[in-house]
Amino acid sequence: MPLTLEFSGPVWYWKGPAPHHFVTVPAEQAQDIRAAARFVTYGWGMIPVTVRVGETVWKTSLFPKDGLYLLPVKLAVRTAEQIEEGDEVTVQVEVG
């Protein structure tokens, strides 16, 4: 049975060598994901997920970072949902 979680957080911008926008998965949900990770990870701790923000659904992977996970929010999603850096978004994530 898939693990489905919902959380909210601000969209933030990482300016690294491959810049991107992310939402950080809160600690409580990260703990649930970590418990399921060994069943679904495909390497480097990456966790495949199906995500919904508003009316937009997409597939991506969570990135492990400092004991939490980062959810990448691609441009097509930000455009469709009119999301800007700093906006608080509610995210539904299905792990696996």
Tab-separated table of C-alpha atoms in Angstrom:
chain	number	residue	atom	x	y	z
A	1	MET	CA	0.000	0.000	0.000
A	2	PRO	CA	1.479	3.393	-0.965
A	3	LEU	CA	2.409	5.929	1.686
A	4	THR	CA	0.494	9.181	1.120
A	5	LEU	CA	1.413	12.355	2.995
A	6	GLU	CA	0.287	15.970	3.001
A	7	PHE	CA	2.286	18.943	4.225
A	8	SER	CA	2.791	22.647	3.621
A	9	GLY	CA	5.940	24.700	3.249
A	10	PRO	CA	7.505	27.641	1.461
A	11	VAL	CA	9.001	27.322	-2.005
A	12	TRP	CA	12.679	28.277	-1.928
A	13	TYR	CA	15.358	28.700	-4.562
A	14	TRP	CA	18.713	26.926	-4.544
A	15	LYS	CA	21.347	28.835	-6.511
A	16	GLY	CA	23.816	25.972	-6.865
A	17	PRO	CA	25.426	24.687	-10.061
A	18	ALA	CA	22.022	23.291	-11.122
A	19	PRO	CA	19.617	25.925	-9.727
A	20	HIS	CA	16.119	24.786	-8.853
A	21	HIS	CA	13.087	25.478	-6.644
A	22	PHE	CA	12.247	23.171	-3.731
A	23	VAL	CA	9.887	22.611	-0.814
A	24	THR	CA	11.477	20.982	2.239
A	25	VAL	CA	9.563	18.016	3.640
A	26	PRO	CA	8.911	18.679	7.363
A	27	ALA	CA	10.658	16.455	9.932
A	28	GLU	CA	7.542	14.460	10.886
A	29	GLN	CA	6.789	13.461	7.291
A	30	ALA	CA	10.490	12.910	6.564
A	31	GLN	CA	10.544	10.334	9.356
A	32	ASP	CA	7.633	8.466	7.718
A	33	ILE	CA	9.391	8.598	4.342
A	34	ARG	CA	12.654	7.367	5.859
A	35	ALA	CA	10.796	4.342	7.291
A	36	ALA	CA	9.505	3.458	3.799
A	37	ALA	CA	12.710	4.384	1.945
A	38	ARG	CA	14.351	0.959	1.912
A	39	PHE	CA	11.372	-0.415	-0.015
A	40	VAL	CA	11.302	2.280	-2.710
A	41	THR	CA	14.687	3.998	-3.102
A	42	TYR	CA	16.501	3.515	-6.383
A	43	GLY	CA	19.917	4.714	-5.239
A	44	TRP	CA	21.631	7.630	-3.514
A	45	GLY	CA	18.631	7.831	-1.187
A	46	MET	CA	16.365	9.163	-3.936
A	47	ILE	CA	12.682	8.422	-3.289
A	48	PRO	CA	10.268	8.238	-6.261
A	49	VAL	CA	7.005	10.109	-5.625
A	50	THR	CA	3.833	11.282	-7.309
A	51	VAL	CA	3.015	14.825	-6.225
A	52	ARG	CA	-0.048	17.073	-6.319
A	53	VAL	CA	0.011	20.822	-5.788
A	54	GLY	CA	-3.340	22.419	-6.527
A	55	GLU	CA	-4.634	20.821	-9.718
A	56	THR	CA	-1.178	19.822	-11.005
A	57	VAL	CA	0.109	16.249	-10.628
A	58	TRP	CA	3.615	15.101	-11.592
A	59	LYS	CA	6.212	12.421	-10.898
A	60	THR	CA	9.594	13.283	-9.432
A	61	SER	CA	11.978	12.127	-6.714
A	62	LEU	CA	12.716	13.437	-3.242
A	63	PHE	CA	16.358	14.323	-2.549
A	64	PRO	CA	17.764	13.444	0.895
A	65	LYS	CA	19.374	16.451	2.610
A	66	ASP	CA	20.461	16.883	6.240
A	67	GLY	CA	18.063	14.231	7.568
A	68	LEU	CA	15.103	15.675	5.659
A	69	TYR	CA	13.988	15.492	2.025
A	70	LEU	CA	13.740	18.139	-0.678
A	71	LEU	CA	10.873	18.144	-3.156
A	72	PRO	CA	11.821	19.745	-6.496
A	73	VAL	CA	9.086	21.964	-7.959
A	74	LYS	CA	9.650	22.321	-11.690
A	75	LEU	CA	8.897	25.410	-13.762
A	76	ALA	CA	5.823	23.882	-15.451
A	77	VAL	CA	4.225	23.312	-12.033
A	78	ARG	CA	5.136	26.774	-10.739
A	79	THR	CA	3.699	28.325	-13.914
A	80	ALA	CA	0.479	26.254	-13.894
A	81	GLU	CA	-0.170	26.981	-10.213
A	82	GLN	CA	1.183	30.567	-10.274
A	83	ILE	CA	3.741	29.781	-7.582
A	84	GLU	CA	6.564	32.197	-6.772
A	85	GLU	CA	9.612	31.822	-4.557
A	86	GLY	CA	8.523	32.222	-0.933
A	87	ASP	CA	4.911	31.138	-1.534
A	88	GLU	CA	3.515	28.636	0.967
A	89	VAL	CA	2.163	25.574	-0.851
A	90	THR	CA	0.239	22.520	0.278
A	91	VAL	CA	1.674	19.332	-1.150
A	92	GLN	CA	0.244	15.820	-1.384
A	93	VAL	CA	2.918	13.175	-1.910
A	94	GLU	CA	2.477	9.487	-2.698
A	95	VAL	CA	5.694	7.578	-2.035
A	96	GLY	CA	6.667	4.682	-4.256
